[in-house]
CSV table of C-alpha atoms and ligand atoms in Angstrom, one decimal:
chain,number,residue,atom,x,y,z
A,1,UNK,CA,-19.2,-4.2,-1.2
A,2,UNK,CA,-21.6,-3.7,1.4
A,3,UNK,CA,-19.8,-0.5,3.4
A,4,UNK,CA,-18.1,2.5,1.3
A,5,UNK,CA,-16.3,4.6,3.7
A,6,UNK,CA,-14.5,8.2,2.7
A,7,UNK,CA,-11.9,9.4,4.9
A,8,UNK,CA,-10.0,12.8,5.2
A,9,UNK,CA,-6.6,11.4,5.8
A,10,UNK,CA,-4.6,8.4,5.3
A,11,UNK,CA,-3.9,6.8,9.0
A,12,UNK,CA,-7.5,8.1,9.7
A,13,UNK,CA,-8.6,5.5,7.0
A,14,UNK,CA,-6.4,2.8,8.5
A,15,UNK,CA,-7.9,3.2,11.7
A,16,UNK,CA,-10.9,2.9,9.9
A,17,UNK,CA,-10.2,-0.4,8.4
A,18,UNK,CA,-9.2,-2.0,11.5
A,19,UNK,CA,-12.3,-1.5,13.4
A,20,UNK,CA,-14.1,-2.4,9.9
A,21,UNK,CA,-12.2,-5.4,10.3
A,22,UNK,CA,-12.5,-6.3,14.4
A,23,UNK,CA,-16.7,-5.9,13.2
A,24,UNK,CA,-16.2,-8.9,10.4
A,25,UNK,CA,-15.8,-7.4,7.4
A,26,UNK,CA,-12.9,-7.7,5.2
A,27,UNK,CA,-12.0,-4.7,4.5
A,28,UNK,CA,-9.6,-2.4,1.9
A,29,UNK,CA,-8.3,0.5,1.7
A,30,UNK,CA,-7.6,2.2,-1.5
A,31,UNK,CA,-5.5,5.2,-1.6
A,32,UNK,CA,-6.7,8.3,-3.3
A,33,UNK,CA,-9.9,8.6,-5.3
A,34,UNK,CA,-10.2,5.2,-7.3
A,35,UNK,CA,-10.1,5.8,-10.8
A,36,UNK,CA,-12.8,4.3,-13.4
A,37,UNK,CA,-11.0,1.3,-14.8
A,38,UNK,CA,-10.0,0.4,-11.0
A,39,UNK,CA,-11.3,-2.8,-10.3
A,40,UNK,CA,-13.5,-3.1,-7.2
A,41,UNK,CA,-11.6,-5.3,-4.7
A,42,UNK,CA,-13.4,-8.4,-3.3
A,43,UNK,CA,-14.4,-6.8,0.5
A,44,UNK,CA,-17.5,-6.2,2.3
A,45,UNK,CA,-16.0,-2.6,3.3
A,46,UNK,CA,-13.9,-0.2,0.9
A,47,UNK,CA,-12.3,2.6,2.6
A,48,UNK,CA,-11.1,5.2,0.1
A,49,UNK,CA,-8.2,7.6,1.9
A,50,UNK,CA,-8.2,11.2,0.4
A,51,UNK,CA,-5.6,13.8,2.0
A,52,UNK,CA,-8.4,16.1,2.0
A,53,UNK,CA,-8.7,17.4,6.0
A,54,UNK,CA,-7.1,20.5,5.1
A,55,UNK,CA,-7.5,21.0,1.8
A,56,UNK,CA,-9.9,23.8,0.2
A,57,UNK,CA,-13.1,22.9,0.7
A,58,UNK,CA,-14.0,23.2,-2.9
A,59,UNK,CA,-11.0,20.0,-3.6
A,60,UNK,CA,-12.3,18.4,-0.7
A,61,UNK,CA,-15.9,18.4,-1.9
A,62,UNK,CA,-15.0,17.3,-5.3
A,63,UNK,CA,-12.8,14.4,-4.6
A,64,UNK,CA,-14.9,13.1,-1.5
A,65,UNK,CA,-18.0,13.1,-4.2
A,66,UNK,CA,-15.8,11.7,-7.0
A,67,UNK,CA,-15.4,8.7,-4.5
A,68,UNK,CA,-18.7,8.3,-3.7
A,69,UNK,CA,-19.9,8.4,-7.2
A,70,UNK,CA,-17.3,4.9,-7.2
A,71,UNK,CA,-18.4,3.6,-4.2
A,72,UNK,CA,-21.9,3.9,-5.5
A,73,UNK,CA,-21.3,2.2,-8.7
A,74,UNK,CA,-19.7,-0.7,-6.8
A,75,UNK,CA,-22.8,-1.0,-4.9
A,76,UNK,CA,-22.0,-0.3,-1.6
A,77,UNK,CA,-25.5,0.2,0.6
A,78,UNK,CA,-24.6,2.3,3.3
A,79,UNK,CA,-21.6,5.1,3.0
A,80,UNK,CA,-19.3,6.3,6.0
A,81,UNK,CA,-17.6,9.4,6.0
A,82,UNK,CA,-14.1,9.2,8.5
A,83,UNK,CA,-13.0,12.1,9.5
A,84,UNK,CA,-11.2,12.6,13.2
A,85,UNK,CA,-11.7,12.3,16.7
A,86,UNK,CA,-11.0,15.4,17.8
A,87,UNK,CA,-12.9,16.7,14.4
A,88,UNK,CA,-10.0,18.3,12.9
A,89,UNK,CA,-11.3,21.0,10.5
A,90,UNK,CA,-10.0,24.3,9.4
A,91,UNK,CA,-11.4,27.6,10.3
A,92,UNK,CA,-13.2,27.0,6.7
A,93,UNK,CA,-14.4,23.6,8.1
A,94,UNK,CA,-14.5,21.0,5.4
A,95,UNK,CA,-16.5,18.5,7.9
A,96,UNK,CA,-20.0,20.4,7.1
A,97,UNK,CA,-19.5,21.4,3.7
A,98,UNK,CA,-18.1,17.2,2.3
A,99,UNK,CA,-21.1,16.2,4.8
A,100,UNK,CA,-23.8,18.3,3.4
A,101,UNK,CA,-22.5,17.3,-0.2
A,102,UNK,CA,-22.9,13.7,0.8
A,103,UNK,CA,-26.0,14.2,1.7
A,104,UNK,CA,-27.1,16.0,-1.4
A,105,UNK,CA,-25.8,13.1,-3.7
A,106,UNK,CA,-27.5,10.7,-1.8
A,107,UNK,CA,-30.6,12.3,-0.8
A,108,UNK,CA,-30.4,11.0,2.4
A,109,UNK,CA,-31.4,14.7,4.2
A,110,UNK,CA,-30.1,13.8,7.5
A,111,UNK,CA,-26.9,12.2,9.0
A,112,UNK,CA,-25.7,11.8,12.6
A,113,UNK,CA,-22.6,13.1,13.6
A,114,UNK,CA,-20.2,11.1,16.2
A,115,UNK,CA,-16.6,11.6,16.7
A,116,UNK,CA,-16.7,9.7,20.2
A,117,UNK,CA,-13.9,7.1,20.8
A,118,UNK,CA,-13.7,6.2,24.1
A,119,UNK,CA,-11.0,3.9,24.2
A,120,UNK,CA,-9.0,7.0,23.0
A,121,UNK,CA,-10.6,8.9,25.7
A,122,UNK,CA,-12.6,10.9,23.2
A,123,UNK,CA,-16.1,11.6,24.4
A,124,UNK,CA,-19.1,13.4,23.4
A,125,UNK,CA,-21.3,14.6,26.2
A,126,UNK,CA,-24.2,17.4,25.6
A,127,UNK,CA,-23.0,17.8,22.3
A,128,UNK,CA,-19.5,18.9,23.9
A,129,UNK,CA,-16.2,17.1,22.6
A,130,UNK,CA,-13.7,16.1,25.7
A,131,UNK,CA,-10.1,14.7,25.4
A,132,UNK,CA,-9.1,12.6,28.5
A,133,UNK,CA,-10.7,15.0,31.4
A,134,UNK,CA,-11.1,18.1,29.7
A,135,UNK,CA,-12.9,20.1,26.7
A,136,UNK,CA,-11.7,19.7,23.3
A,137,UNK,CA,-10.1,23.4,23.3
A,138,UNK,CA,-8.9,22.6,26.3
A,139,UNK,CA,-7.1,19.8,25.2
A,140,UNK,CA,-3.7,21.0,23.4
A,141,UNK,CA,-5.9,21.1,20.3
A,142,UNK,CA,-6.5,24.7,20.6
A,143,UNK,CA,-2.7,24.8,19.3
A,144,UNK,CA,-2.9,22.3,16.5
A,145,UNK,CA,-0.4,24.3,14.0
A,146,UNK,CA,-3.5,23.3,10.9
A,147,UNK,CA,-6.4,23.0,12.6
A,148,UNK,CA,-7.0,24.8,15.7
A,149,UNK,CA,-10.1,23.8,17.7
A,150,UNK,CA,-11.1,26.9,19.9
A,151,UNK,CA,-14.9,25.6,20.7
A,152,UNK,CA,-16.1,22.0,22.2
A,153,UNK,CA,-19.7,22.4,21.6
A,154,UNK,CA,-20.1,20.5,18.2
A,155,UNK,CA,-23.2,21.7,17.9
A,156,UNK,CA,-21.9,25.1,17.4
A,157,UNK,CA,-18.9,23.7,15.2
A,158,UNK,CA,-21.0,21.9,13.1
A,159,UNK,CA,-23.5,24.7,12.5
A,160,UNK,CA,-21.1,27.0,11.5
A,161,UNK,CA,-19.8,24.8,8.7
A,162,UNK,CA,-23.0,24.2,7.2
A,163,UNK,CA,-26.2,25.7,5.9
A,164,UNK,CA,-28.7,23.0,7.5
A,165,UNK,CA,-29.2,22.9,11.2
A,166,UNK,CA,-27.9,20.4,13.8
A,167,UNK,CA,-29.7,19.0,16.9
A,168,UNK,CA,-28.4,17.3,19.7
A,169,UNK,CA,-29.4,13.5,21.0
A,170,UNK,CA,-28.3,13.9,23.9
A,171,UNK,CA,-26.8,10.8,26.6
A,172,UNK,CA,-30.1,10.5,28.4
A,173,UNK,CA,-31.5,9.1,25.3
A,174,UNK,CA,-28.3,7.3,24.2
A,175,UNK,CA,-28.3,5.3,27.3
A,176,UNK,CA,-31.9,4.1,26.8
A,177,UNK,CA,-30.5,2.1,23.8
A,178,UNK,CA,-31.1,1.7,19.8
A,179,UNK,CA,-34.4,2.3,19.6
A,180,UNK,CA,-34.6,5.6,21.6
A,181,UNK,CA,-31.8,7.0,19.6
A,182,UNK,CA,-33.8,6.1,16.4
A,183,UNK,CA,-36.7,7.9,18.1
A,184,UNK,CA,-34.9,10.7,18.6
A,185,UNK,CA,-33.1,11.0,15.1
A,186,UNK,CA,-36.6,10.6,13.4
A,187,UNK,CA,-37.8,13.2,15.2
A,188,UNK,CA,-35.0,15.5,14.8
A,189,UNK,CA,-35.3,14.9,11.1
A,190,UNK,CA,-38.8,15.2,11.0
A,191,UNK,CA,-38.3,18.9,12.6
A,192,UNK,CA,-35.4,19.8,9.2
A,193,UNK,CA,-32.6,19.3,11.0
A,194,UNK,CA,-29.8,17.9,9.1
A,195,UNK,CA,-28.0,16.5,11.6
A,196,UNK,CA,-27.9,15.0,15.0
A,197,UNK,CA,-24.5,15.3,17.2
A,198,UNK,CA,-25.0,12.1,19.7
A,199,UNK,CA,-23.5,11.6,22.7
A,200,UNK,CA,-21.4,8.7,23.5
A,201,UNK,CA,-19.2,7.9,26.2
A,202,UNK,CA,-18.6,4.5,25.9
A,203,UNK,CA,-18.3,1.4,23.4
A,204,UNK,CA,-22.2,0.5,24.5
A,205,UNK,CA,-22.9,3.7,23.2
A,206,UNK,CA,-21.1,3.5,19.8
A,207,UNK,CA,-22.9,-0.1,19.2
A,208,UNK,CA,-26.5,1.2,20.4
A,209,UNK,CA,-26.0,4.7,17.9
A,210,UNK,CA,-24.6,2.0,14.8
A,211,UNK,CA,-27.2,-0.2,15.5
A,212,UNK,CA,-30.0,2.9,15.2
A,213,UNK,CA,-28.5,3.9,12.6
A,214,UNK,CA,-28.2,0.7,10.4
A,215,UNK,CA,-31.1,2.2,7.9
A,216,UNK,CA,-29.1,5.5,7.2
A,217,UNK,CA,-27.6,6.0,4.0
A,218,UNK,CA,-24.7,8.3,5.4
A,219,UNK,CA,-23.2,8.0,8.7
A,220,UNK,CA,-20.3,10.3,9.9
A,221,UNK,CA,-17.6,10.6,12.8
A,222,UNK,CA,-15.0,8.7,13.7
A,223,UNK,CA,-14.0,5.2,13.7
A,224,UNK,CA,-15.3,4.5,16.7
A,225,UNK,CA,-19.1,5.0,15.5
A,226,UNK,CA,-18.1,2.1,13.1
A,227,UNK,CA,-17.8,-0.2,15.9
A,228,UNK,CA,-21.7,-1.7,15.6
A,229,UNK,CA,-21.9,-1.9,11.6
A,230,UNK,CA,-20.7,-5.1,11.1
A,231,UNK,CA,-23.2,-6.8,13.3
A,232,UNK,CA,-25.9,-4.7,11.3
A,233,UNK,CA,-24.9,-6.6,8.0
A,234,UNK,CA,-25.2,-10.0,9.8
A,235,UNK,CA,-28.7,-9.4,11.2
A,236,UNK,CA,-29.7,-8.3,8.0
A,237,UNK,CA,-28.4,-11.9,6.6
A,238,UNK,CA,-25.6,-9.6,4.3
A,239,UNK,CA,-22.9,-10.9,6.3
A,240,UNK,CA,-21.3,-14.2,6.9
A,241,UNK,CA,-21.4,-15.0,10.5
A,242,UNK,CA,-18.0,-16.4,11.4
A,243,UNK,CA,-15.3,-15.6,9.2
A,244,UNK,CA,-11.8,-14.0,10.0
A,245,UNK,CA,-11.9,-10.7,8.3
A,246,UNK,CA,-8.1,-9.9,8.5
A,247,UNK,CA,-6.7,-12.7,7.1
A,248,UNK,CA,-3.7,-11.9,4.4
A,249,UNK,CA,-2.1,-14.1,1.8
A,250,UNK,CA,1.2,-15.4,3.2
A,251,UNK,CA,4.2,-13.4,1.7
A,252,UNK,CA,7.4,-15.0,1.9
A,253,UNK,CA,10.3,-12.7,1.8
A,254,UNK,CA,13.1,-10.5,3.8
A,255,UNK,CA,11.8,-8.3,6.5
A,256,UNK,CA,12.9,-4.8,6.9
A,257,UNK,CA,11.8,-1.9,9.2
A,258,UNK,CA,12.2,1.6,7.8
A,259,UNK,CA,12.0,4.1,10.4
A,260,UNK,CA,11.6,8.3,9.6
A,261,UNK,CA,9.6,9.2,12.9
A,262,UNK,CA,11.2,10.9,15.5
A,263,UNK,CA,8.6,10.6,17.3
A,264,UNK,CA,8.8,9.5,21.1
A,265,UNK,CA,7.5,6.0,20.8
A,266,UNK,CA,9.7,5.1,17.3
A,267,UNK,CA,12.9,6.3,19.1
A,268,UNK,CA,11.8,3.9,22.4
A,269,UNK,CA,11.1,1.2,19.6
A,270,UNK,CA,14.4,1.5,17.8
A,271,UNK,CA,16.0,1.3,21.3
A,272,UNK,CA,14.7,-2.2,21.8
A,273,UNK,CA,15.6,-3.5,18.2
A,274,UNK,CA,19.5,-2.2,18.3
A,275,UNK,CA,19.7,-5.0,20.8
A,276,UNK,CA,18.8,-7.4,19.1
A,277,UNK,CA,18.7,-6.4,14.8
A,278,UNK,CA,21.1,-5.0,12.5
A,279,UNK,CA,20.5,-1.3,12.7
A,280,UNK,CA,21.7,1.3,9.9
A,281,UNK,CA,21.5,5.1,11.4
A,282,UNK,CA,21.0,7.5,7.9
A,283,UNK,CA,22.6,10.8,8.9
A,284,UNK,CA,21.3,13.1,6.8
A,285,UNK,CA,24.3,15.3,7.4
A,286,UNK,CA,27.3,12.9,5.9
A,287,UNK,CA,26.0,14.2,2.5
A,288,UNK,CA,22.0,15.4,2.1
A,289,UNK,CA,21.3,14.3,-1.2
A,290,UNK,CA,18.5,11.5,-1.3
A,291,UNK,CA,20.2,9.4,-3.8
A,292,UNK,CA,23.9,9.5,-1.9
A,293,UNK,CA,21.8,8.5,1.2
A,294,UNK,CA,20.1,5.3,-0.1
A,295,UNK,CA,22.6,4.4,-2.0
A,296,UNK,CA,25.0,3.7,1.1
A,297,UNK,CA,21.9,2.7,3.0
A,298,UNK,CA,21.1,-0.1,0.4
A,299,UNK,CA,24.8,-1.4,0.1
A,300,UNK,CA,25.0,-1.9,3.7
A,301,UNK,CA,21.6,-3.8,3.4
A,302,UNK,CA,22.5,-5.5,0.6
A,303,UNK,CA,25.0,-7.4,3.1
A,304,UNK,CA,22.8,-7.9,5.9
A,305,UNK,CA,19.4,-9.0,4.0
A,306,UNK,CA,18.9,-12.5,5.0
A,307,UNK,CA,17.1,-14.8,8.2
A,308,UNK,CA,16.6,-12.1,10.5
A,309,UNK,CA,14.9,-8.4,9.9
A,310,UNK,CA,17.1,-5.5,9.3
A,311,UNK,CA,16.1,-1.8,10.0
A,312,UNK,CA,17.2,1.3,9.0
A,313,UNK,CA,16.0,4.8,10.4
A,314,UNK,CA,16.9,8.3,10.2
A,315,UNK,CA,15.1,8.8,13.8
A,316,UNK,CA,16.8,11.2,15.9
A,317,UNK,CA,16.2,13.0,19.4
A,318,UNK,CA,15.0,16.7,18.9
A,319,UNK,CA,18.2,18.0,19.7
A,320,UNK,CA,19.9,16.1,16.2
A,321,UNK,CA,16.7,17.0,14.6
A,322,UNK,CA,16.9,20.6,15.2
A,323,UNK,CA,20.3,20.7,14.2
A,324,UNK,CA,19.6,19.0,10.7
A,325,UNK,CA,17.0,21.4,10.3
A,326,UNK,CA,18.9,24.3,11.2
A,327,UNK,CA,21.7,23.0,8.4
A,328,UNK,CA,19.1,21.9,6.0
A,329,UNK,CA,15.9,24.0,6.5
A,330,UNK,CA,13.2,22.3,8.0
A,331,UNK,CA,11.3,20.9,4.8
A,332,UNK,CA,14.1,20.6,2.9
A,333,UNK,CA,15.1,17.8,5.5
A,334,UNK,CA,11.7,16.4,5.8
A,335,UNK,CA,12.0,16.2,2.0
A,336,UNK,CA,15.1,15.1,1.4
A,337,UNK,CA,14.9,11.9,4.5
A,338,UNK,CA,11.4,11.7,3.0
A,339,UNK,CA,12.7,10.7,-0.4
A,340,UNK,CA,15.9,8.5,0.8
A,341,UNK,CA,13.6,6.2,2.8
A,342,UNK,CA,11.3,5.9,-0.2
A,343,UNK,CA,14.2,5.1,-2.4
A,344,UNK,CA,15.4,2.7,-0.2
A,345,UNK,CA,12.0,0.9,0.2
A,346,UNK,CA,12.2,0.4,-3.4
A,347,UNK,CA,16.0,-0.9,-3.5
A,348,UNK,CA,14.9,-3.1,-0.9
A,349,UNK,CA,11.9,-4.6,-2.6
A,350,UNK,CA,13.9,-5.3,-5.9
A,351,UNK,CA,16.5,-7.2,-3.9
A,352,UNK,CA,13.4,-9.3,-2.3
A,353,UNK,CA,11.9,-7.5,0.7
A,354,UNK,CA,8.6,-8.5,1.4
A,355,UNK,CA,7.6,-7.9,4.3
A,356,UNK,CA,8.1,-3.9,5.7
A,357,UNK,CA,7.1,-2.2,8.5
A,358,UNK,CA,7.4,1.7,8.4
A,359,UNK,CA,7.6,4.2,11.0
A,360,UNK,CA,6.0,7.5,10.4
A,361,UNK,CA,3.0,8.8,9.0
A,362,UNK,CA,4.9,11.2,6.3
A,363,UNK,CA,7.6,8.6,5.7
A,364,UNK,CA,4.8,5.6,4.9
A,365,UNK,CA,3.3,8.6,2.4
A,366,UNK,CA,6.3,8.6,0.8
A,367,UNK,CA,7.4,4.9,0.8
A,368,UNK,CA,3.6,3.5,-0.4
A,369,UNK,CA,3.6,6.3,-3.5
A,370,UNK,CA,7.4,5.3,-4.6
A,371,UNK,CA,6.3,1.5,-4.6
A,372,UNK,CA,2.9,2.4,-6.2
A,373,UNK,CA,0.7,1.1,-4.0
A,374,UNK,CA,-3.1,2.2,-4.6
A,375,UNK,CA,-4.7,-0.4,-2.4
A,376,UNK,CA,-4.5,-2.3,0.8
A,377,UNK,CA,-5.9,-5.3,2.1
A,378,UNK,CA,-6.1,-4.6,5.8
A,379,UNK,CA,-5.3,-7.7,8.3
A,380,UNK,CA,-4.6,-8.2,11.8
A,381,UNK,CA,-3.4,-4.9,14.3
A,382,UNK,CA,0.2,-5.8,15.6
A,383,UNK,CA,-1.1,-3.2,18.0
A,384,UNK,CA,-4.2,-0.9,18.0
A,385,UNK,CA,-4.7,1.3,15.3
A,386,UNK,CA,-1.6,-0.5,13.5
A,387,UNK,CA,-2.5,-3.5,10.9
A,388,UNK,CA,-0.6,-5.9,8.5
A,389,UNK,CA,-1.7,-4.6,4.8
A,390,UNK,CA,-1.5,-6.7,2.0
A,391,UNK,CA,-0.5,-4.2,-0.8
A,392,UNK,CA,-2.3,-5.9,-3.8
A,393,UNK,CA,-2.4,-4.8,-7.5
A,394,UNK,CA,1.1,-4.1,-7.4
A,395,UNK,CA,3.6,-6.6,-9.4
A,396,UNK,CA,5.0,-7.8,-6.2
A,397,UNK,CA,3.0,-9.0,-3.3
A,398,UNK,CA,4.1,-7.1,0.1
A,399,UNK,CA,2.9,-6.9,3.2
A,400,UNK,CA,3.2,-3.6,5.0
A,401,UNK,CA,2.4,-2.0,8.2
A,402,UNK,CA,2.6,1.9,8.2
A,403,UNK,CA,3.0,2.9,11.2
A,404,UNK,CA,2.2,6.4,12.7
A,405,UNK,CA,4.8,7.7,14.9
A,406,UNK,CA,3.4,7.6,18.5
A,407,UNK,CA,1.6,4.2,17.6
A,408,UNK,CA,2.5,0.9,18.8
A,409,UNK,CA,4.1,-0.3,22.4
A,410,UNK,CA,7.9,-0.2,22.8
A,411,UNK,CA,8.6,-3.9,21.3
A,412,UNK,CA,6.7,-3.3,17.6
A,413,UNK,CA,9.2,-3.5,15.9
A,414,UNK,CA,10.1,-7.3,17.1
A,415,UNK,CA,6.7,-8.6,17.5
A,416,UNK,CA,5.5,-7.4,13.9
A,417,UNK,CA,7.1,-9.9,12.2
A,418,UNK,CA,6.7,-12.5,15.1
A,419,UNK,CA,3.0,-12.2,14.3
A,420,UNK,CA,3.6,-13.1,10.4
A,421,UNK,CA,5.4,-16.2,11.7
A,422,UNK,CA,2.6,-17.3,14.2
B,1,LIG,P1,5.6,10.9,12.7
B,1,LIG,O1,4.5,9.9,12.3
B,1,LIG,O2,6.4,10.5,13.9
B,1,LIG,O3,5.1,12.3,12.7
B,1,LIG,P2,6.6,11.4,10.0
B,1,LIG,O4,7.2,10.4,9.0
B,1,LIG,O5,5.2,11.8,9.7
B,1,LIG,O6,6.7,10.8,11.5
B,1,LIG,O7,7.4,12.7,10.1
B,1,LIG,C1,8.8,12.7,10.4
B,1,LIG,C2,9.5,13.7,9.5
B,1,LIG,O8,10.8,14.0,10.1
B,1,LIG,C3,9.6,13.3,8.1
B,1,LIG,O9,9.4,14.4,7.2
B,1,LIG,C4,11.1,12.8,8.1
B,1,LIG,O10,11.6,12.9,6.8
B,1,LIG,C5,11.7,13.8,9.0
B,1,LIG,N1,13.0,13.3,9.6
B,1,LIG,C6,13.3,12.0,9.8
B,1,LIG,N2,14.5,11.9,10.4
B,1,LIG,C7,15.0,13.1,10.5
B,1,LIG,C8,16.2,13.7,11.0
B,1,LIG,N3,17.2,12.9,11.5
B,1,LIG,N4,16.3,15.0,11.0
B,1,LIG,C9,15.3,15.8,10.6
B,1,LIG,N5,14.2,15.4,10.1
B,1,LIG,C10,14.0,14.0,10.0
């Protein structure tokens, strides 16, 4: 383990993984903070995903350290801490408070902060965060229902979240390249600053501020600050040079798709596979109890399981969703699909499903803790931001890719398991 990673959300750890992976290191993810007796998988880059972006900062301190205290004892040499792009914190702000912990356990003093991902069209320019054209609190963000972001200037985020101070490196020095941006980080930390925002508006960027940063013990932003750590491993002869990180054991098995995102993109998705898979709607309205539910979802399944994938989804358009919540109550719906999916992941998976894909960020929550799935052995995107997983440790070997709602182009679904047969 070269790379131990914390992140403060589960599909923020995936993304993680994947550009952990695209950068040549085999990579896992482990779900929740490993415990003792877990065994420490056989990757160059652990990711462990807490839930932890909006929990109290005194939960989200302890369980971030907890997993750097394993990541530590598995040797890892340089620590990442993921959180997201737009740097999603609470008015609390857990970002400086896990950060400055970090930093306290490692003794490190100083870490850079990046949440730039251009290819998202998130960019950090004089210390400011913009989405697409405009400023962070701009952006829709300001709205976020958790975590509102009312100010762009990191700086100023950043500072009010922890006792240290923050500088800038600003672009002009970012576009001079590694060794300026080491320069200027030195310096900064030489004047007891405690962190440096840098600017970065493109990949070159990302791969220049990696590269200058490939002595730090701590580094935190985003995945796309990952993008250069790989190739700092191989220079430093820690890395094998050619070697295809995302490669998965073959699984033999029945394919499913379980689909609980209502989400734009899932219902575009489903659209194309009606046409050509065997599609079972769950309406949560017949009879809302999660074990009715699965129970007729498994018997038709039970029928169909066979050559080609099957998928079943409880997606609806927002005017079916409203009216289920307006019957139900909105979390009692969530709950109640929630748990029916889950139960019908693991009816599938006893009668010999292998190989599922799962739409929805709360839905995949649901379905990987019902199977028990602790760990994940990331593998090739279908599309970006959306691997194969191997789930290993389990009793059965599965492959899954969890899917969050707006992710993926409209023929996922189809292509997914294409891939697995390529
Ligand atoms: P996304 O990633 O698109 O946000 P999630 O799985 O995170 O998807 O969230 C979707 C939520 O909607 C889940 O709680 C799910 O149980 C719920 N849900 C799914 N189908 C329906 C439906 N037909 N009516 C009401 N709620 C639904």
């Amino acid at each position: 383990m070269l790379l131990g990673a914390v992140a403060d959300d589960f599909t923020g750890a995936t993304d993680l993984c994947s550009m952990l992976v695209r950068g040549g290191m085999r990579t896992v993810q482990l779900i929740g903070v490993p415990r003792h007796i877990d065994a420490r998988p056989d990757a160059d880059a652990v990711v462990v995903a807490l839930k932890s972006r909006t929990a109290p900062v005194g939960e989200a301190v302890r369980e971030s350290l907890a997993a750097l205290d394993w990541l530590r004892q598995g040797g890892c040499r340089q620590f990442f801490f993921k959180y997201c792009s737009t740097f999603d914190s609470t008015e609390q702000g857990n970002i400086g408070p896990v950060a400055d912990a970090l930093i306290a356990a490692l003794g490190s003093g100083f870490a850079l902060a990046c949440p730039a991902f251009p290819t998202n069209a998130r960019t950090v320019y004089q210390g400011h965060l913009f989405v697409g054209g405009v400023l962070l609190n701009e952006s829709g963000m300001e709205h976020h229902p958790l975590t509102p972001m009312t100010d762009a200037n990191l700086v100023r985020v950043l500072g009010r979240q922890t006792d240290g101070t923050v500088g800038l490196v600003p672009y002009a020095t970012v576009e001079q390249g590694a060794m300026a941006i080491r320069r200027a980080m030195t310096a900064l930390k030489e004047q007891g600053r405690r962190y440096a925002i840098v600017d970065a508006v493109s990949d070159a960027h990302l791969i220049a501020i990696g590269e200058a940063a490939a002595e730090h013990a701590l580094i935190t932003g985003g995945s796309g600050v990952a993008m250069g750590l790989g190739a700092n491993f191989r220079r430093a002869h820690l890395l094998a040079e050619h070697r295809d990180a995302g490669s998965l054991p073959a699984v033999a098995g029945h394919a499913v798709v379980l689909a609980g995102s209502c989400s734009r993109m899932t219902l575009t998705q489903l659209a194309r596979a009606r046409a050509q898979l065997p599609v079972f709607e769950i309406d949560p309205l017949a009879s809302p109890h999660a074990a009715k539910l699965s129970a007729a979802a498994l018997e038709w399944s039970h029928r169909k399981l066979g050559e080609t994938p099957i998928v079943i989804a409880s997606s609806a358009p927002p005017d079916k969703v409203a009216e289920v919540q307006a019957q139900l109550g909105r979390d009692a719906a969530g709950t109640v699909i929630e748990d029916t999916m889950a139960r019908i992941a693991e009816g599938l998976v006893a009668e010999g499903a292998r190989r599922i894909v799962v739409a929805g960020g709360e839905t995949s929550g649901a379905v990987v803790q019902r199977l028990g799935v602790r760990s994940l052995r990331i593998g090739a995107e279908v599309d970006p931001g959306v691997p194969w997983t191997y789930a290993e440790g389990g009793s059965t070997p599965l492959l899954l890719a969890l899917k969050s709602g707006n992710f993926g182009g409209p023929d996922f679904f189809l292509r997914a398991f294409q891939m697995l047969e390529s």
